């Protein structure tokens, strides 16, 4: 997801979509950094209840980085789609993004690399982070002409 995110951000910058690039860069990038910081602060080990279906990642479990990243990516794209293309298109993007986010969260549980609380915390962290960034940017942006 990181390479795709960098491509999306580069596309916005090349097209000079400054407000969208700002939201996406701060929203997605901040969620990734916050997730990694919390992982090392909490230091929760990964589940060890059953034999793992895949090799365990070397980092900590809480919160789920994959879930946080896809949630931040999806939230940013949903907001941007609604702004740029209107409510019907934005609603379609939001529904598709919610489906993909749910599938990623489920995959983390199915592969037994996270607890449910890890997945929920990753999603909540990103929702709060992106929502806060959107609110802050809306409060600090100049009024539309």
PDB file of N, CA and C in Angstrom, residues 27-133:
ATOM      1  N   UNK A  27      -2.818  12.945   6.279  1.00  0.00           N
ATOM      2  CA  UNK A  27      -3.742  11.919   6.769  1.00  0.00           C
ATOM      3  C   UNK A  27      -3.129  10.538   6.739  1.00  0.00           C
ATOM      4  N   UNK A  28      -2.637  10.134   5.578  1.00  0.00           N
ATOM      5  CA  UNK A  28      -2.065   8.797   5.454  1.00  0.00           C
ATOM      6  C   UNK A  28      -0.718   8.703   6.169  1.00  0.00           C
ATOM      7  N   UNK A  29       0.161   9.650   5.897  1.00  0.00           N
ATOM      8  CA  UNK A  29       1.497   9.615   6.496  1.00  0.00           C
ATOM      9  C   UNK A  29       1.465   9.698   8.010  1.00  0.00           C
ATOM     10  N   UNK A  30       0.604  10.550   8.533  1.00  0.00           N
ATOM     11  CA  UNK A  30       0.492  10.682   9.980  1.00  0.00           C
ATOM     12  C   UNK A  30      -0.049   9.422  10.632  1.00  0.00           C
ATOM     13  N   UNK A  31      -1.019   8.782   9.980  1.00  0.00           N
ATOM     14  CA  UNK A  31      -1.576   7.543  10.524  1.00  0.00           C
ATOM     15  C   UNK A  31      -0.524   6.437  10.559  1.00  0.00           C
ATOM     16  N   UNK A  32       0.297   6.364   9.519  1.00  0.00           N
ATOM     17  CA  UNK A  32       1.361   5.354   9.477  1.00  0.00           C
ATOM     18  C   UNK A  32       2.366   5.600  10.601  1.00  0.00           C
ATOM     19  N   UNK A  33       2.782   6.850  10.762  1.00  0.00           N
ATOM     20  CA  UNK A  33       3.755   7.168  11.815  1.00  0.00           C
ATOM     21  C   UNK A  33       3.169   6.949  13.210  1.00  0.00           C
ATOM     22  N   UNK A  34       1.918   7.351  13.409  1.00  0.00           N
ATOM     23  CA  UNK A  34       1.294   7.165  14.720  1.00  0.00           C
ATOM     24  C   UNK A  34       1.167   5.681  15.060  1.00  0.00           C
ATOM     25  N   UNK A  35       0.788   4.894  14.075  1.00  0.00           N
ATOM     26  CA  UNK A  35       0.647   3.449  14.296  1.00  0.00           C
ATOM     27  C   UNK A  35       1.973   2.831  14.707  1.00  0.00           C
ATOM     28  N   UNK A  36       3.025   3.155  13.973  1.00  0.00           N
ATOM     29  CA  UNK A  36       4.337   2.589  14.302  1.00  0.00           C
ATOM     30  C   UNK A  36       4.828   3.060  15.656  1.00  0.00           C
ATOM     31  N   UNK A  37       4.575   4.304  15.994  1.00  0.00           N
ATOM     32  CA  UNK A  37       4.970   4.814  17.307  1.00  0.00           C
ATOM     33  C   UNK A  37       4.249   4.099  18.436  1.00  0.00           C
ATOM     34  N   UNK A  38       2.945   3.903  18.266  1.00  0.00           N
ATOM     35  CA  UNK A  38       2.157   3.221  19.295  1.00  0.00           C
ATOM     36  C   UNK A  38       2.588   1.760  19.421  1.00  0.00           C
ATOM     37  N   UNK A  39       2.897   1.113  18.288  1.00  0.00           N
ATOM     38  CA  UNK A  39       3.370  -0.284  18.337  1.00  0.00           C
ATOM     39  C   UNK A  39       4.573  -0.412  19.268  1.00  0.00           C
ATOM     40  N   UNK A  40       5.540   0.481  19.114  1.00  0.00           N
ATOM     41  CA  UNK A  40       6.756   0.382  19.920  1.00  0.00           C
ATOM     42  C   UNK A  40       6.533   0.849  21.352  1.00  0.00           C
ATOM     43  N   UNK A  41       5.598   1.743  21.546  1.00  0.00           N
ATOM     44  CA  UNK A  41       5.288   2.193  22.899  1.00  0.00           C
ATOM     45  C   UNK A  41       4.582   1.099  23.695  1.00  0.00           C
ATOM     46  N   UNK A  42       3.596   0.431  23.072  1.00  0.00           N
ATOM     47  CA  UNK A  42       2.813  -0.599  23.757  1.00  0.00           C
ATOM     48  C   UNK A  42       3.581  -1.912  23.834  1.00  0.00           C
ATOM     49  N   UNK A  43       4.204  -2.315  22.731  1.00  0.00           N
ATOM     50  CA  UNK A  43       5.011  -3.536  22.714  1.00  0.00           C
ATOM     51  C   UNK A  43       4.233  -4.824  22.922  1.00  0.00           C
ATOM     52  N   UNK A  44       3.024  -4.889  22.438  1.00  0.00           N
ATOM     53  CA  UNK A  44       2.195  -6.092  22.626  1.00  0.00           C
ATOM     54  C   UNK A  44       2.637  -7.200  21.675  1.00  0.00           C
ATOM     55  N   UNK A  45       2.907  -8.392  22.194  1.00  0.00           N
ATOM     56  CA  UNK A  45       3.306  -9.500  21.320  1.00  0.00           C
ATOM     57  C   UNK A  45       2.136  -9.969  20.444  1.00  0.00           C
ATOM     58  N   UNK A  46       2.478 -10.628  19.377  1.00  0.00           N
ATOM     59  CA  UNK A  46       1.467 -11.145  18.458  1.00  0.00           C
ATOM     60  C   UNK A  46       0.765 -12.357  19.074  1.00  0.00           C
ATOM     61  N   UNK A  47      -0.428 -12.686  18.551  1.00  0.00           N
ATOM     62  CA  UNK A  47      -1.159 -13.843  19.093  1.00  0.00           C
ATOM     63  C   UNK A  47      -0.351 -15.128  18.979  1.00  0.00           C
ATOM     64  N   UNK A  48      -0.513 -15.965  19.970  1.00  0.00           N
ATOM     65  CA  UNK A  48       0.171 -17.264  19.970  1.00  0.00           C
ATOM     66  C   UNK A  48      -0.801 -18.327  20.489  1.00  0.00           C
ATOM     67  N   UNK A  49      -2.048 -18.243  20.005  1.00  0.00           N
ATOM     68  CA  UNK A  49      -3.089 -19.144  20.482  1.00  0.00           C
ATOM     69  C   UNK A  49      -3.129 -20.452  19.699  1.00  0.00           C
ATOM     70  N   UNK A  50      -2.867 -20.351  18.401  1.00  0.00           N
ATOM     71  CA  UNK A  50      -2.914 -21.503  17.496  1.00  0.00           C
ATOM     72  C   UNK A  50      -1.690 -21.445  16.599  1.00  0.00           C
ATOM     73  N   UNK A  51      -1.363 -22.535  15.930  1.00  0.00           N
ATOM     74  CA  UNK A  51      -0.277 -22.464  14.950  1.00  0.00           C
ATOM     75  C   UNK A  51      -0.618 -21.435  13.875  1.00  0.00           C
ATOM     76  N   UNK A  52       0.303 -20.559  13.598  1.00  0.00           N
ATOM     77  CA  UNK A  52       0.081 -19.475  12.646  1.00  0.00           C
ATOM     78  C   UNK A  52      -0.028 -20.009  11.223  1.00  0.00           C
ATOM     79  N   UNK A  53      -0.878 -19.375  10.429  1.00  0.00           N
ATOM     80  CA  UNK A  53      -1.032 -19.746   9.021  1.00  0.00           C
ATOM     81  C   UNK A  53       0.080 -19.171   8.156  1.00  0.00           C
ATOM     82  N   UNK A  54       0.726 -18.121   8.632  1.00  0.00           N
ATOM     83  CA  UNK A  54       1.824 -17.462   7.913  1.00  0.00           C
ATOM     84  C   UNK A  54       2.929 -17.156   8.925  1.00  0.00           C
ATOM     85  N   UNK A  55       4.134 -16.902   8.459  1.00  0.00           N
ATOM     86  CA  UNK A  55       5.182 -16.492   9.405  1.00  0.00           C
ATOM     87  C   UNK A  55       4.798 -15.170  10.087  1.00  0.00           C
ATOM     88  N   UNK A  56       5.059 -15.085  11.356  1.00  0.00           N
ATOM     89  CA  UNK A  56       4.724 -13.881  12.109  1.00  0.00           C
ATOM     90  C   UNK A  56       5.627 -12.725  11.705  1.00  0.00           C
ATOM     91  N   UNK A  57       5.035 -11.550  11.482  1.00  0.00           N
ATOM     92  CA  UNK A  57       5.862 -10.366  11.226  1.00  0.00           C
ATOM     93  C   UNK A  57       6.737 -10.076  12.447  1.00  0.00           C
ATOM     94  N   UNK A  58       7.882  -9.437  12.243  1.00  0.00           N
ATOM     95  CA  UNK A  58       8.811  -9.231  13.357  1.00  0.00           C
ATOM     96  C   UNK A  58       8.426  -8.122  14.324  1.00  0.00           C
ATOM     97  N   UNK A  59       7.475  -7.255  13.929  1.00  0.00           N
ATOM     98  CA  UNK A  59       7.135  -6.136  14.812  1.00  0.00           C
ATOM     99  C   UNK A  59       6.028  -6.533  15.787  1.00  0.00           C
ATOM    100  N   UNK A  60       5.582  -5.566  16.556  1.00  0.00           N
ATOM    101  CA  UNK A  60       4.564  -5.815  17.565  1.00  0.00           C
ATOM    102  C   UNK A  60       3.169  -5.849  16.955  1.00  0.00           C
ATOM    103  N   UNK A  61       2.202  -6.232  17.768  1.00  0.00           N
ATOM    104  CA  UNK A  61       0.851  -6.504  17.300  1.00  0.00           C
ATOM    105  C   UNK A  61      -0.097  -5.309  17.367  1.00  0.00           C
ATOM    106  N   UNK A  62      -0.004  -4.497  18.407  1.00  0.00           N
ATOM    107  CA  UNK A  62      -1.005  -3.456  18.661  1.00  0.00           C
ATOM    108  C   UNK A  62      -0.495  -2.083  18.303  1.00  0.00           C
ATOM    109  N   UNK A  63      -1.230  -1.344  17.484  1.00  0.00           N
ATOM    110  CA  UNK A  63      -2.412  -1.649  16.683  1.00  0.00           C
ATOM    111  C   UNK A  63      -2.006  -2.249  15.332  1.00  0.00           C
ATOM    112  N   UNK A  64      -2.969  -2.752  14.599  1.00  0.00           N
ATOM    113  CA  UNK A  64      -2.700  -3.361  13.300  1.00  0.00           C
ATOM    114  C   UNK A  64      -2.289  -2.296  12.291  1.00  0.00           C
ATOM    115  N   UNK A  65      -1.070  -2.401  11.802  1.00  0.00           N
ATOM    116  CA  UNK A  65      -0.573  -1.448  10.811  1.00  0.00           C
ATOM    117  C   UNK A  65      -1.285  -1.563   9.478  1.00  0.00           C
ATOM    118  N   UNK A  66      -1.548  -2.791   9.034  1.00  0.00           N
ATOM    119  CA  UNK A  66      -2.256  -2.971   7.761  1.00  0.00           C
ATOM    120  C   UNK A  66      -3.645  -2.343   7.823  1.00  0.00           C
ATOM    121  N   UNK A  67      -4.350  -2.585   8.915  1.00  0.00           N
ATOM    122  CA  UNK A  67      -5.693  -2.030   9.058  1.00  0.00           C
ATOM    123  C   UNK A  67      -5.644  -0.509   9.146  1.00  0.00           C
ATOM    124  N   UNK A  68      -4.700   0.015   9.893  1.00  0.00           N
ATOM    125  CA  UNK A  68      -4.570   1.471  10.010  1.00  0.00           C
ATOM    126  C   UNK A  68      -4.247   2.097   8.656  1.00  0.00           C
ATOM    127  N   UNK A  69      -3.351   1.477   7.909  1.00  0.00           N
ATOM    128  CA  UNK A  69      -2.979   2.042   6.607  1.00  0.00           C
ATOM    129  C   UNK A  69      -4.136   2.027   5.621  1.00  0.00           C
ATOM    130  N   UNK A  70      -4.830   0.902   5.504  1.00  0.00           N
ATOM    131  CA  UNK A  70      -5.928   0.845   4.536  1.00  0.00           C
ATOM    132  C   UNK A  70      -7.068   1.754   4.968  1.00  0.00           C
ATOM    133  N   UNK A  71      -7.294   1.890   6.268  1.00  0.00           N
ATOM    134  CA  UNK A  71      -8.352   2.775   6.740  1.00  0.00           C
ATOM    135  C   UNK A  71      -8.012   4.227   6.438  1.00  0.00           C
ATOM    136  N   UNK A  72      -6.781   4.639   6.704  1.00  0.00           N
ATOM    137  CA  UNK A  72      -6.374   6.017   6.403  1.00  0.00           C
ATOM    138  C   UNK A  72      -6.426   6.284   4.902  1.00  0.00           C
ATOM    139  N   UNK A  73      -5.925   5.352   4.108  1.00  0.00           N
ATOM    140  CA  UNK A  73      -5.947   5.472   2.645  1.00  0.00           C
ATOM    141  C   UNK A  73      -7.389   5.627   2.163  1.00  0.00           C
ATOM    142  N   UNK A  74      -8.265   4.749   2.640  1.00  0.00           N
ATOM    143  CA  UNK A  74      -9.662   4.762   2.210  1.00  0.00           C
ATOM    144  C   UNK A  74     -10.375   6.032   2.653  1.00  0.00           C
ATOM    145  N   UNK A  75     -10.138   6.478   3.877  1.00  0.00           N
ATOM    146  CA  UNK A  75     -10.781   7.699   4.368  1.00  0.00           C
ATOM    147  C   UNK A  75     -10.357   8.914   3.555  1.00  0.00           C
ATOM    148  N   UNK A  76      -9.066   9.020   3.319  1.00  0.00           N
ATOM    149  CA  UNK A  76      -8.563  10.155   2.540  1.00  0.00           C
ATOM    150  C   UNK A  76      -9.152  10.153   1.136  1.00  0.00           C
ATOM    151  N   UNK A  77      -9.141   9.000   0.478  1.00  0.00           N
ATOM    152  CA  UNK A  77      -9.698   8.934  -0.876  1.00  0.00           C
ATOM    153  C   UNK A  77     -11.194   9.209  -0.888  1.00  0.00           C
ATOM    154  N   UNK A  78     -11.908   8.757   0.116  1.00  0.00           N
ATOM    155  CA  UNK A  78     -13.351   9.019   0.189  1.00  0.00           C
ATOM    156  C   UNK A  78     -13.631  10.508   0.333  1.00  0.00           C
ATOM    157  N   UNK A  79     -12.888  11.162   1.194  1.00  0.00           N
ATOM    158  CA  UNK A  79     -13.063  12.609   1.389  1.00  0.00           C
ATOM    159  C   UNK A  79     -12.729  13.356   0.108  1.00  0.00           C
ATOM    160  N   UNK A  80     -11.623  12.999  -0.501  1.00  0.00           N
ATOM    161  CA  UNK A  80     -11.192  13.677  -1.726  1.00  0.00           C
ATOM    162  C   UNK A  80     -12.182  13.431  -2.862  1.00  0.00           C
ATOM    163  N   UNK A  81     -12.677  12.202  -2.990  1.00  0.00           N
ATOM    164  CA  UNK A  81     -13.655  11.896  -4.044  1.00  0.00           C
ATOM    165  C   UNK A  81     -14.932  12.705  -3.848  1.00  0.00           C
ATOM    166  N   UNK A  82     -15.371  12.839  -2.613  1.00  0.00           N
ATOM    167  CA  UNK A  82     -16.580  13.628  -2.343  1.00  0.00           C
ATOM    168  C   UNK A  82     -16.368  15.094  -2.661  1.00  0.00           C
ATOM    169  N   UNK A  83     -15.206  15.603  -2.326  1.00  0.00           N
ATOM    170  CA  UNK A  83     -14.894  17.011  -2.605  1.00  0.00           C
ATOM    171  C   UNK A  83     -14.821  17.293  -4.106  1.00  0.00           C
ATOM    172  N   UNK A  84     -14.136  16.414  -4.825  1.00  0.00           N
ATOM    173  CA  UNK A  84     -13.831  16.673  -6.230  1.00  0.00           C
ATOM    174  C   UNK A  84     -14.934  16.252  -7.192  1.00  0.00           C
ATOM    175  N   UNK A  85     -15.665  15.216  -6.851  1.00  0.00           N
ATOM    176  CA  UNK A  85     -16.642  14.665  -7.796  1.00  0.00           C
ATOM    177  C   UNK A  85     -18.075  14.708  -7.295  1.00  0.00           C
ATOM    178  N   UNK A  86     -18.281  15.129  -6.067  1.00  0.00           N
ATOM    179  CA  UNK A  86     -19.631  15.222  -5.544  1.00  0.00           C
ATOM    180  C   UNK A  86     -20.047  14.001  -4.739  1.00  0.00           C
ATOM    181  N   UNK A  87     -21.224  14.131  -4.141  1.00  0.00           N
ATOM    182  CA  UNK A  87     -21.718  13.112  -3.209  1.00  0.00           C
ATOM    183  C   UNK A  87     -21.952  11.737  -3.834  1.00  0.00           C
ATOM    184  N   UNK A  88     -22.579  11.623  -4.998  1.00  0.00           N
ATOM    185  CA  UNK A  88     -22.825  10.264  -5.516  1.00  0.00           C
ATOM    186  C   UNK A  88     -21.535   9.480  -5.760  1.00  0.00           C
ATOM    187  N   UNK A  89     -20.558  10.110  -6.383  1.00  0.00           N
ATOM    188  CA  UNK A  89     -19.289   9.436  -6.629  1.00  0.00           C
ATOM    189  C   UNK A  89     -18.571   9.163  -5.317  1.00  0.00           C
ATOM    190  N   UNK A  90     -18.594  10.152  -4.414  1.00  0.00           N
ATOM    191  CA  UNK A  90     -17.965   9.988  -3.109  1.00  0.00           C
ATOM    192  C   UNK A  90     -18.579   8.844  -2.315  1.00  0.00           C
ATOM    193  N   UNK A  91     -19.894   8.692  -2.405  1.00  0.00           N
ATOM    194  CA  UNK A  91     -20.571   7.597  -1.703  1.00  0.00           C
ATOM    195  C   UNK A  91     -20.159   6.238  -2.262  1.00  0.00           C
ATOM    196  N   UNK A  92     -20.007   6.169  -3.579  1.00  0.00           N
ATOM    197  CA  UNK A  92     -19.571   4.922  -4.208  1.00  0.00           C
ATOM    198  C   UNK A  92     -18.156   4.574  -3.766  1.00  0.00           C
ATOM    199  N   UNK A  93     -17.268   5.558  -3.781  1.00  0.00           N
ATOM    200  CA  UNK A  93     -15.890   5.336  -3.340  1.00  0.00           C
ATOM    201  C   UNK A  93     -15.871   4.936  -1.869  1.00  0.00           C
ATOM    202  N   UNK A  94     -16.679   5.582  -1.051  1.00  0.00           N
ATOM    203  CA  UNK A  94     -16.732   5.260   0.378  1.00  0.00           C
ATOM    204  C   UNK A  94     -17.200   3.828   0.606  1.00  0.00           C
ATOM    205  N   UNK A  95     -18.228   3.405  -0.118  1.00  0.00           N
ATOM    206  CA  UNK A  95     -18.730   2.032   0.037  1.00  0.00           C
ATOM    207  C   UNK A  95     -17.678   1.011  -0.372  1.00  0.00           C
ATOM    208  N   UNK A  96     -17.018   1.253  -1.495  1.00  0.00           N
ATOM    209  CA  UNK A  96     -15.964   0.348  -1.952  1.00  0.00           C
ATOM    210  C   UNK A  96     -14.794   0.340  -0.972  1.00  0.00           C
ATOM    211  N   UNK A  97     -14.424   1.521  -0.481  1.00  0.00           N
ATOM    212  CA  UNK A  97     -13.327   1.631   0.485  1.00  0.00           C
ATOM    213  C   UNK A  97     -13.660   0.906   1.793  1.00  0.00           C
ATOM    214  N   UNK A  98     -14.909   1.018   2.234  1.00  0.00           N
ATOM    215  CA  UNK A  98     -15.318   0.333   3.467  1.00  0.00           C
ATOM    216  C   UNK A  98     -15.246  -1.182   3.288  1.00  0.00           C
ATOM    217  N   UNK A  99     -15.642  -1.663   2.135  1.00  0.00           N
ATOM    218  CA  UNK A  99     -15.571  -3.094   1.856  1.00  0.00           C
ATOM    219  C   UNK A  99     -14.123  -3.585   1.887  1.00  0.00           C
ATOM    220  N   UNK A 100     -13.241  -2.872   1.210  1.00  0.00           N
ATOM    221  CA  UNK A 100     -11.828  -3.269   1.161  1.00  0.00           C
ATOM    222  C   UNK A 100     -11.210  -3.190   2.553  1.00  0.00           C
ATOM    223  N   UNK A 101     -11.545  -2.158   3.299  1.00  0.00           N
ATOM    224  CA  UNK A 101     -11.025  -2.012   4.658  1.00  0.00           C
ATOM    225  C   UNK A 101     -11.476  -3.175   5.541  1.00  0.00           C
ATOM    226  N   UNK A 102     -12.740  -3.540   5.427  1.00  0.00           N
ATOM    227  CA  UNK A 102     -13.250  -4.675   6.191  1.00  0.00           C
ATOM    228  C   UNK A 102     -12.563  -5.978   5.825  1.00  0.00           C
ATOM    229  N   UNK A 103     -12.307  -6.163   4.530  1.00  0.00           N
ATOM    230  CA  UNK A 103     -11.628  -7.382   4.091  1.00  0.00           C
ATOM    231  C   UNK A 103     -10.189  -7.452   4.608  1.00  0.00           C
ATOM    232  N   UNK A 104      -9.510  -6.321   4.601  1.00  0.00           N
ATOM    233  CA  UNK A 104      -8.135  -6.308   5.127  1.00  0.00           C
ATOM    234  C   UNK A 104      -8.152  -6.616   6.622  1.00  0.00           C
ATOM    235  N   UNK A 105      -9.057  -5.987   7.353  1.00  0.00           N
ATOM    236  CA  UNK A 105      -9.159  -6.270   8.787  1.00  0.00           C
ATOM    237  C   UNK A 105      -9.456  -7.741   9.053  1.00  0.00           C
ATOM    238  N   UNK A 106     -10.374  -8.306   8.283  1.00  0.00           N
ATOM    239  CA  UNK A 106     -10.704  -9.725   8.435  1.00  0.00           C
ATOM    240  C   UNK A 106      -9.488 -10.599   8.123  1.00  0.00           C
ATOM    241  N   UNK A 107      -8.722 -10.223   7.097  1.00  0.00           N
ATOM    242  CA  UNK A 107      -7.545 -11.032   6.732  1.00  0.00           C
ATOM    243  C   UNK A 107      -6.524 -11.079   7.855  1.00  0.00           C
ATOM    244  N   UNK A 108      -6.386  -9.989   8.595  1.00  0.00           N
ATOM    245  CA  UNK A 108      -5.432  -9.949   9.706  1.00  0.00           C
ATOM    246  C   UNK A 108      -5.851 -10.930  10.810  1.00  0.00           C
ATOM    247  N   UNK A 109      -7.170 -11.046  11.002  1.00  0.00           N
ATOM    248  CA  UNK A 109      -7.685 -11.997  11.996  1.00  0.00           C
ATOM    249  C   UNK A 109      -7.592 -13.421  11.470  1.00  0.00           C
ATOM    250  N   UNK A 110      -7.960 -13.622  10.227  1.00  0.00           N
ATOM    251  CA  UNK A 110      -7.940 -14.954   9.632  1.00  0.00           C
ATOM    252  C   UNK A 110      -6.523 -15.534   9.621  1.00  0.00           C
ATOM    253  N   UNK A 111      -5.544 -14.690   9.298  1.00  0.00           N
ATOM    254  CA  UNK A 111      -4.149 -15.143   9.269  1.00  0.00           C
ATOM    255  C   UNK A 111      -3.551 -15.288  10.665  1.00  0.00           C
ATOM    256  N   UNK A 112      -4.315 -14.889  11.681  1.00  0.00           N
ATOM    257  CA  UNK A 112      -3.928 -15.031  13.079  1.00  0.00           C
ATOM    258  C   UNK A 112      -2.661 -14.250  13.437  1.00  0.00           C
ATOM    259  N   UNK A 113      -2.507 -13.078  12.804  1.00  0.00           N
ATOM    260  CA  UNK A 113      -1.359 -12.239  13.133  1.00  0.00           C
ATOM    261  C   UNK A 113      -1.749 -11.058  14.026  1.00  0.00           C
ATOM    262  N   UNK A 114      -3.061 -10.930  14.311  1.00  0.00           N
ATOM    263  CA  UNK A 114      -3.551  -9.864  15.180  1.00  0.00           C
ATOM    264  C   UNK A 114      -4.727 -10.356  16.006  1.00  0.00           C
ATOM    265  N   UNK A 115      -4.886  -9.709  17.153  1.00  0.00           N
ATOM    266  CA  UNK A 115      -6.091  -9.868  17.952  1.00  0.00           C
ATOM    267  C   UNK A 115      -7.150  -8.917  17.392  1.00  0.00           C
ATOM    268  N   UNK A 116      -8.423  -9.165  17.706  1.00  0.00           N
ATOM    269  CA  UNK A 116      -9.497  -8.285  17.265  1.00  0.00           C
ATOM    270  C   UNK A 116      -9.270  -6.856  17.742  1.00  0.00           C
ATOM    271  N   UNK A 117      -8.789  -6.698  18.963  1.00  0.00           N
ATOM    272  CA  UNK A 117      -8.542  -5.354  19.496  1.00  0.00           C
ATOM    273  C   UNK A 117      -7.468  -4.618  18.699  1.00  0.00           C
ATOM    274  N   UNK A 118      -6.496  -5.342  18.145  1.00  0.00           N
ATOM    275  CA  UNK A 118      -5.465  -4.716  17.309  1.00  0.00           C
ATOM    276  C   UNK A 118      -6.082  -4.128  16.051  1.00  0.00           C
ATOM    277  N   UNK A 119      -6.962  -4.912  15.429  1.00  0.00           N
ATOM    278  CA  UNK A 119      -7.604  -4.485  14.184  1.00  0.00           C
ATOM    279  C   UNK A 119      -8.530  -3.299  14.439  1.00  0.00           C
ATOM    280  N   UNK A 120      -9.337  -3.396  15.482  1.00  0.00           N
ATOM    281  CA  UNK A 120     -10.250  -2.296  15.798  1.00  0.00           C
ATOM    282  C   UNK A 120      -9.489  -1.027  16.165  1.00  0.00           C
ATOM    283  N   UNK A 121      -8.408  -1.168  16.915  1.00  0.00           N
ATOM    284  CA  UNK A 121      -7.606   0.001  17.302  1.00  0.00           C
ATOM    285  C   UNK A 121      -6.947   0.640  16.081  1.00  0.00           C
ATOM    286  N   UNK A 122      -6.462  -0.169  15.144  1.00  0.00           N
ATOM    287  CA  UNK A 122      -5.860   0.377  13.929  1.00  0.00           C
ATOM    288  C   UNK A 122      -6.860   1.178  13.115  1.00  0.00           C
ATOM    289  N   UNK A 123      -8.075   0.643  12.977  1.00  0.00           N
ATOM    290  CA  UNK A 123      -9.115   1.349  12.232  1.00  0.00           C
ATOM    291  C   UNK A 123      -9.530   2.631  12.947  1.00  0.00           C
ATOM    292  N   UNK A 124      -9.747   2.543  14.254  1.00  0.00           N
ATOM    293  CA  UNK A 124     -10.166   3.712  15.020  1.00  0.00           C
ATOM    294  C   UNK A 124      -9.096   4.800  15.019  1.00  0.00           C
ATOM    295  N   UNK A 125      -7.855   4.405  15.189  1.00  0.00           N
ATOM    296  CA  UNK A 125      -6.751   5.362  15.153  1.00  0.00           C
ATOM    297  C   UNK A 125      -6.763   6.155  13.854  1.00  0.00           C
ATOM    298  N   UNK A 126      -6.890   5.452  12.729  1.00  0.00           N
ATOM    299  CA  UNK A 126      -6.868   6.136  11.440  1.00  0.00           C
ATOM    300  C   UNK A 126      -8.101   6.998  11.219  1.00  0.00           C
ATOM    301  N   UNK A 127      -9.267   6.511  11.629  1.00  0.00           N
ATOM    302  CA  UNK A 127     -10.481   7.320  11.492  1.00  0.00           C
ATOM    303  C   UNK A 127     -10.353   8.622  12.269  1.00  0.00           C
ATOM    304  N   UNK A 128      -9.877   8.522  13.501  1.00  0.00           N
ATOM    305  CA  UNK A 128      -9.713   9.728  14.317  1.00  0.00           C
ATOM    306  C   UNK A 128      -8.635  10.647  13.759  1.00  0.00           C
ATOM    307  N   UNK A 129      -7.539  10.057  13.312  1.00  0.00           N
ATOM    308  CA  UNK A 129      -6.436  10.857  12.780  1.00  0.00           C
ATOM    309  C   UNK A 129      -6.867  11.611  11.515  1.00  0.00           C
ATOM    310  N   UNK A 130      -7.412  10.904  10.551  1.00  0.00           N
ATOM    311  CA  UNK A 130      -7.802  11.548   9.289  1.00  0.00           C
ATOM    312  C   UNK A 130      -8.930  12.557   9.529  1.00  0.00           C
ATOM    313  N   UNK A 131      -9.883  12.205  10.383  1.00  0.00           N
ATOM    314  CA  UNK A 131     -10.947  13.158  10.711  1.00  0.00           C
ATOM    315  C   UNK A 131     -10.399  14.424  11.349  1.00  0.00           C
ATOM    316  N   UNK A 132      -9.425  14.270  12.236  1.00  0.00           N
ATOM    317  CA  UNK A 132      -8.804  15.435  12.881  1.00  0.00           C
ATOM    318  C   UNK A 132      -8.048  16.287  11.875  1.00  0.00           C
ATOM    319  N   UNK A 133      -7.309  15.643  10.994  1.00  0.00           N
ATOM    320  CA  UNK A 133      -6.566  16.384   9.963  1.00  0.00           C
ATOM    321  C   UNK A 133      -7.533  17.134   9.060  1.00  0.00           C
TER     322      UNK A 133
END
